[in-house]
Amino acid sequence: MRHFQVALVLGGLLLAGCSSHDPADATAGAPGPDTPAVADQPLALCQLMPVADVAGILEANGADTVTTQTPGAGGMCSYLHQPQPGDYRTRLLIDLTRMASPEQAQQALAAHRQDFTDRGIAVTPVPGLGEEAFLAETEGAAGLKLRVGAYQGQINLRVEDREPASLRPAVLALGRQVAARLH
């Protein structure tokens, strides 16, 4: 039953258009005749960002906590706080993909930005975070898309009964920590 619940959580984030594995990647990041393929090994985000570190960052920035982490396909990592069975209070997804080059990562991030804009979702640039980053808030979640060298991806946070804008400090702090650890 727990795997089913985790699948529902991840599925909800994917449907919200917040995943770096959404259909925009199928066109924007897909290798073509002139485009290099994605690098071999996925990043083990659950090792890069252990649950204790993530919980500390969330708590320090007023965004509840997380108590469990689950690795996912391609190296992504989901984090949850489930105070009672079946009751997910906090959901976090960190998902980065190492592209074949920084240029390809830049193109993929530009495609995500355009996708959000085309859907009428406002994006806010975040100067000084990685090579480039922007915030977007959709369907109750605060999301950060970022690029660090050849890595591009996202950090999406949802806390029950909290407005996405109140989660910005935590998402930005997580983004700074991920970017620092990737360098």
PDB file of C-alpha atoms in Angstrom:
ATOM      1  CA  MET A   1       0.000   0.000   0.000  1.00  0.00           C
ATOM      2  CA  ARG A   2       2.864   2.386   0.806  1.00  0.00           C
ATOM      3  CA  HIS A   3       4.335   2.026  -2.706  1.00  0.00           C
ATOM      4  CA  PHE A   4       0.917   2.853  -4.156  1.00  0.00           C
ATOM      5  CA  GLN A   5       0.737   6.030  -2.037  1.00  0.00           C
ATOM      6  CA  VAL A   6       4.234   7.089  -3.075  1.00  0.00           C
ATOM      7  CA  ALA A   7       3.275   6.457  -6.703  1.00  0.00           C
ATOM      8  CA  LEU A   8       0.204   8.676  -6.237  1.00  0.00           C
ATOM      9  CA  VAL A   9       2.312  11.462  -4.757  1.00  0.00           C
ATOM     10  CA  LEU A  10       4.830  11.330  -7.583  1.00  0.00           C
ATOM     11  CA  GLY A  11       2.063  11.000 -10.133  1.00  0.00           C
ATOM     12  CA  GLY A  12       0.418  14.135  -8.770  1.00  0.00           C
ATOM     13  CA  LEU A  13       3.652  16.088  -9.120  1.00  0.00           C
ATOM     14  CA  LEU A  14       4.155  14.800 -12.647  1.00  0.00           C
ATOM     15  CA  LEU A  15       0.609  15.739 -13.674  1.00  0.00           C
ATOM     16  CA  ALA A  16       1.090  19.206 -12.216  1.00  0.00           C
ATOM     17  CA  GLY A  17       3.688  19.794 -14.914  1.00  0.00           C
ATOM     18  CA  CYS A  18       6.506  20.111 -12.419  1.00  0.00           C
ATOM     19  CA  SER A  19       8.656  17.158 -13.381  1.00  0.00           C
ATOM     20  CA  SER A  20      11.802  17.349 -15.423  1.00  0.00           C
ATOM     21  CA  HIS A  21      10.568  14.136 -17.007  1.00  0.00           C
ATOM     22  CA  ASP A  22       7.423  15.714 -18.475  1.00  0.00           C
ATOM     23  CA  PRO A  23       6.515  15.601 -22.172  1.00  0.00           C
ATOM     24  CA  ALA A  24       8.470  18.805 -22.860  1.00  0.00           C
ATOM     25  CA  ASP A  25      11.612  16.748 -22.280  1.00  0.00           C
ATOM     26  CA  ALA A  26      10.554  14.346 -24.984  1.00  0.00           C
ATOM     27  CA  THR A  27      11.048  17.103 -27.510  1.00  0.00           C
ATOM     28  CA  ALA A  28      13.306  19.694 -25.904  1.00  0.00           C
ATOM     29  CA  GLY A  29      15.819  17.349 -24.327  1.00  0.00           C
ATOM     30  CA  ALA A  30      15.620  14.399 -26.675  1.00  0.00           C
ATOM     31  CA  PRO A  31      18.780  13.615 -28.552  1.00  0.00           C
ATOM     32  CA  GLY A  32      18.548  14.273 -32.259  1.00  0.00           C
ATOM     33  CA  PRO A  33      21.094  14.013 -35.020  1.00  0.00           C
ATOM     34  CA  ASP A  34      22.861  17.193 -33.807  1.00  0.00           C
ATOM     35  CA  THR A  35      22.184  16.763 -30.078  1.00  0.00           C
ATOM     36  CA  PRO A  36      24.323  14.677 -27.697  1.00  0.00           C
ATOM     37  CA  ALA A  37      22.619  12.020 -25.579  1.00  0.00           C
ATOM     38  CA  VAL A  38      22.036  12.320 -21.835  1.00  0.00           C
ATOM     39  CA  ALA A  39      25.069  11.299 -19.777  1.00  0.00           C
ATOM     40  CA  ASP A  40      25.398   7.679 -18.644  1.00  0.00           C
ATOM     41  CA  GLN A  41      24.889   7.584 -14.888  1.00  0.00           C
ATOM     42  CA  PRO A  42      21.960   9.214 -13.081  1.00  0.00           C
ATOM     43  CA  LEU A  43      22.737  11.311 -10.028  1.00  0.00           C
ATOM     44  CA  ALA A  44      21.921   9.549  -6.731  1.00  0.00           C
ATOM     45  CA  LEU A  45      20.021  12.451  -5.186  1.00  0.00           C
ATOM     46  CA  CYS A  46      19.027  10.546  -2.043  1.00  0.00           C
ATOM     47  CA  GLN A  47      22.754  10.204  -1.293  1.00  0.00           C
ATOM     48  CA  LEU A  48      23.554  13.772  -2.307  1.00  0.00           C
ATOM     49  CA  MET A  49      20.704  15.134  -0.153  1.00  0.00           C
ATOM     50  CA  PRO A  50      20.101  12.758   2.816  1.00  0.00           C
ATOM     51  CA  VAL A  51      16.776  13.039   4.624  1.00  0.00           C
ATOM     52  CA  ALA A  52      18.356  14.513   7.786  1.00  0.00           C
ATOM     53  CA  ASP A  53      19.950  17.345   5.774  1.00  0.00           C
ATOM     54  CA  VAL A  54      16.727  18.045   3.900  1.00  0.00           C
ATOM     55  CA  ALA A  55      14.654  18.001   7.107  1.00  0.00           C
ATOM     56  CA  GLY A  56      17.052  20.475   8.717  1.00  0.00           C
ATOM     57  CA  ILE A  57      16.811  22.872   5.764  1.00  0.00           C
ATOM     58  CA  LEU A  58      13.006  22.664   5.700  1.00  0.00           C
ATOM     59  CA  GLU A  59      12.681  23.210   9.448  1.00  0.00           C
ATOM     60  CA  ALA A  60      15.146  26.131   9.438  1.00  0.00           C
ATOM     61  CA  ASN A  61      13.034  27.793   6.736  1.00  0.00           C
ATOM     62  CA  GLY A  62       9.605  27.239   8.350  1.00  0.00           C
ATOM     63  CA  ALA A  63       8.384  24.550   5.968  1.00  0.00           C
ATOM     64  CA  ASP A  64       7.524  21.605   8.262  1.00  0.00           C
ATOM     65  CA  THR A  65       9.817  18.567   7.933  1.00  0.00           C
ATOM     66  CA  VAL A  66      10.326  15.279   6.139  1.00  0.00           C
ATOM     67  CA  THR A  67      10.911  11.899   7.753  1.00  0.00           C
ATOM     68  CA  THR A  68      11.401   9.471   4.870  1.00  0.00           C
ATOM     69  CA  GLN A  69      13.061   9.464   1.480  1.00  0.00           C
ATOM     70  CA  THR A  70      12.560   7.166  -1.472  1.00  0.00           C
ATOM     71  CA  PRO A  71      14.822   6.945  -4.518  1.00  0.00           C
ATOM     72  CA  GLY A  72      13.032   6.980  -7.847  1.00  0.00           C
ATOM     73  CA  ALA A  73      13.660   6.365 -11.510  1.00  0.00           C
ATOM     74  CA  GLY A  74      16.650   8.123 -12.994  1.00  0.00           C
ATOM     75  CA  GLY A  75      18.090   9.042  -9.594  1.00  0.00           C
ATOM     76  CA  MET A  76      15.310  11.368  -8.432  1.00  0.00           C
ATOM     77  CA  CYS A  77      14.466  11.383  -4.726  1.00  0.00           C
ATOM     78  CA  SER A  78      11.099  11.944  -3.059  1.00  0.00           C
ATOM     79  CA  TYR A  79      10.752  12.940   0.576  1.00  0.00           C
ATOM     80  CA  LEU A  80       7.639  12.685   2.748  1.00  0.00           C
ATOM     81  CA  HIS A  81       6.382  13.540   6.186  1.00  0.00           C
ATOM     82  CA  GLN A  82       3.531  11.250   7.091  1.00  0.00           C
ATOM     83  CA  PRO A  83       2.451  11.949  10.712  1.00  0.00           C
ATOM     84  CA  GLN A  84      -0.372   9.401  10.443  1.00  0.00           C
ATOM     85  CA  PRO A  85      -0.810   6.495   8.016  1.00  0.00           C
ATOM     86  CA  GLY A  86      -2.308   7.745   4.761  1.00  0.00           C
ATOM     87  CA  ASP A  87      -1.859  11.407   5.756  1.00  0.00           C
ATOM     88  CA  TYR A  88       0.937  13.076   3.793  1.00  0.00           C
ATOM     89  CA  ARG A  89       1.672  16.432   5.381  1.00  0.00           C
ATOM     90  CA  THR A  90       4.813  17.305   3.398  1.00  0.00           C
ATOM     91  CA  ARG A  91       5.867  16.131  -0.069  1.00  0.00           C
ATOM     92  CA  LEU A  92       9.135  17.046  -1.715  1.00  0.00           C
ATOM     93  CA  LEU A  93      10.658  15.930  -4.983  1.00  0.00           C
ATOM     94  CA  ILE A  94      14.243  16.633  -6.022  1.00  0.00           C
ATOM     95  CA  ASP A  95      14.952  15.556  -9.573  1.00  0.00           C
ATOM     96  CA  LEU A  96      18.051  16.478 -11.567  1.00  0.00           C
ATOM     97  CA  THR A  97      19.271  15.111 -14.869  1.00  0.00           C
ATOM     98  CA  ARG A  98      22.850  15.288 -16.079  1.00  0.00           C
ATOM     99  CA  MET A  99      22.754  16.290 -19.694  1.00  0.00           C
ATOM    100  CA  ALA A 100      25.597  15.669 -22.140  1.00  0.00           C
ATOM    101  CA  SER A 101      26.683  19.318 -21.997  1.00  0.00           C
ATOM    102  CA  PRO A 102      25.899  22.590 -20.214  1.00  0.00           C
ATOM    103  CA  GLU A 103      24.458  23.877 -23.490  1.00  0.00           C
ATOM    104  CA  GLN A 104      22.003  20.982 -23.677  1.00  0.00           C
ATOM    105  CA  ALA A 105      21.003  21.606 -20.040  1.00  0.00           C
ATOM    106  CA  GLN A 106      20.480  25.274 -20.886  1.00  0.00           C
ATOM    107  CA  GLN A 107      18.241  24.341 -23.825  1.00  0.00           C
ATOM    108  CA  ALA A 108      16.209  21.930 -21.679  1.00  0.00           C
ATOM    109  CA  LEU A 109      15.679  24.567 -18.978  1.00  0.00           C
ATOM    110  CA  ALA A 110      14.652  27.112 -21.618  1.00  0.00           C
ATOM    111  CA  ALA A 111      12.089  24.620 -22.930  1.00  0.00           C
ATOM    112  CA  HIS A 112      10.662  24.192 -19.396  1.00  0.00           C
ATOM    113  CA  ARG A 113      10.446  27.954 -18.959  1.00  0.00           C
ATOM    114  CA  GLN A 114       8.626  28.272 -22.281  1.00  0.00           C
ATOM    115  CA  ASP A 115       6.267  25.428 -21.349  1.00  0.00           C
ATOM    116  CA  PHE A 116       5.297  27.177 -18.109  1.00  0.00           C
ATOM    117  CA  THR A 117       4.844  30.489 -19.922  1.00  0.00           C
ATOM    118  CA  ASP A 118       2.721  28.852 -22.639  1.00  0.00           C
ATOM    119  CA  ARG A 119       0.453  27.415 -19.922  1.00  0.00           C
ATOM    120  CA  GLY A 120       0.051  30.844 -18.299  1.00  0.00           C
ATOM    121  CA  ILE A 121       2.176  30.014 -15.257  1.00  0.00           C
ATOM    122  CA  ALA A 122       4.325  32.903 -14.082  1.00  0.00           C
ATOM    123  CA  VAL A 123       8.041  32.238 -13.675  1.00  0.00           C
ATOM    124  CA  THR A 124      10.306  34.322 -11.463  1.00  0.00           C
ATOM    125  CA  PRO A 125      14.037  34.345 -12.271  1.00  0.00           C
ATOM    126  CA  VAL A 126      16.375  33.576  -9.341  1.00  0.00           C
ATOM    127  CA  PRO A 127      19.720  35.251 -10.038  1.00  0.00           C
ATOM    128  CA  GLY A 128      22.801  33.775  -8.410  1.00  0.00           C
ATOM    129  CA  LEU A 129      21.466  30.235  -8.017  1.00  0.00           C
ATOM    130  CA  GLY A 130      23.490  27.859 -10.169  1.00  0.00           C
ATOM    131  CA  GLU A 131      23.998  29.077 -13.713  1.00  0.00           C
ATOM    132  CA  GLU A 132      20.300  29.888 -13.944  1.00  0.00           C
ATOM    133  CA  ALA A 133      17.114  29.192 -12.036  1.00  0.00           C
ATOM    134  CA  PHE A 134      13.474  30.222 -11.827  1.00  0.00           C
ATOM    135  CA  LEU A 135      10.558  29.737  -9.441  1.00  0.00           C
ATOM    136  CA  ALA A 136       7.091  28.649 -10.500  1.00  0.00           C
ATOM    137  CA  GLU A 137       4.065  27.976  -8.328  1.00  0.00           C
ATOM    138  CA  THR A 138       1.417  25.577  -9.565  1.00  0.00           C
ATOM    139  CA  GLU A 139      -1.447  23.664  -8.004  1.00  0.00           C
ATOM    140  CA  GLY A 140      -0.409  24.262  -4.392  1.00  0.00           C
ATOM    141  CA  ALA A 141       3.301  23.517  -4.888  1.00  0.00           C
ATOM    142  CA  ALA A 142       6.332  25.774  -4.928  1.00  0.00           C
ATOM    143  CA  GLY A 143       8.796  24.678  -7.572  1.00  0.00           C
ATOM    144  CA  LEU A 144      12.305  25.636  -8.491  1.00  0.00           C
ATOM    145  CA  LYS A 145      13.818  24.772 -11.852  1.00  0.00           C
ATOM    146  CA  LEU A 146      17.575  25.147 -12.037  1.00  0.00           C
ATOM    147  CA  ARG A 147      20.698  24.495 -14.026  1.00  0.00           C
ATOM    148  CA  VAL A 148      24.124  23.803 -12.544  1.00  0.00           C
ATOM    149  CA  GLY A 149      26.670  23.077 -15.248  1.00  0.00           C
ATOM    150  CA  ALA A 150      25.355  20.115 -17.239  1.00  0.00           C
ATOM    151  CA  TYR A 151      22.678  19.333 -14.620  1.00  0.00           C
ATOM    152  CA  GLN A 152      19.145  20.631 -14.988  1.00  0.00           C
ATOM    153  CA  GLY A 153      16.118  19.768 -12.937  1.00  0.00           C
ATOM    154  CA  GLN A 154      13.709  20.728 -10.231  1.00  0.00           C
ATOM    155  CA  ILE A 155      12.822  20.921  -6.571  1.00  0.00           C
ATOM    156  CA  ASN A 156       9.079  20.789  -5.865  1.00  0.00           C
ATOM    157  CA  LEU A 157       7.621  21.248  -2.391  1.00  0.00           C
ATOM    158  CA  ARG A 158       4.053  20.924  -1.151  1.00  0.00           C
ATOM    159  CA  VAL A 159       3.033  21.261   2.502  1.00  0.00           C
ATOM    160  CA  GLU A 160      -0.567  20.625   3.484  1.00  0.00           C
ATOM    161  CA  ASP A 161      -2.539  23.822   4.206  1.00  0.00           C
ATOM    162  CA  ARG A 162       0.328  26.089   3.133  1.00  0.00           C
ATOM    163  CA  GLU A 163       0.355  28.589   0.321  1.00  0.00           C
ATOM    164  CA  PRO A 164       3.134  28.004  -2.227  1.00  0.00           C
ATOM    165  CA  ALA A 165       4.543  31.509  -1.671  1.00  0.00           C
ATOM    166  CA  SER A 166       5.244  30.651   1.985  1.00  0.00           C
ATOM    167  CA  LEU A 167       7.424  27.737   0.834  1.00  0.00           C
ATOM    168  CA  ARG A 168       9.760  29.835  -1.341  1.00  0.00           C
ATOM    169  CA  PRO A 169      12.468  30.281   1.348  1.00  0.00           C
ATOM    170  CA  ALA A 170      12.711  26.511   1.866  1.00  0.00           C
ATOM    171  CA  VAL A 171      12.785  25.734  -1.857  1.00  0.00           C
ATOM    172  CA  LEU A 172      15.479  28.353  -2.437  1.00  0.00           C
ATOM    173  CA  ALA A 173      17.558  27.056   0.501  1.00  0.00           C
ATOM    174  CA  LEU A 174      17.307  23.526  -0.879  1.00  0.00           C
ATOM    175  CA  GLY A 175      18.332  24.821  -4.316  1.00  0.00           C
ATOM    176  CA  ARG A 176      21.392  26.563  -2.878  1.00  0.00           C
ATOM    177  CA  GLN A 177      22.415  23.372  -1.040  1.00  0.00           C
ATOM    178  CA  VAL A 178      21.956  21.167  -4.125  1.00  0.00           C
ATOM    179  CA  ALA A 179      23.918  23.622  -6.281  1.00  0.00           C
ATOM    180  CA  ALA A 180      26.754  23.770  -3.741  1.00  0.00           C
ATOM    181  CA  ARG A 181      26.969  19.984  -3.559  1.00  0.00           C
ATOM    182  CA  LEU A 182      27.039  19.615  -7.336  1.00  0.00           C
ATOM    183  CA  HIS A 183      30.111  21.848  -7.652  1.00  0.00           C
TER     184      HIS A 183
END
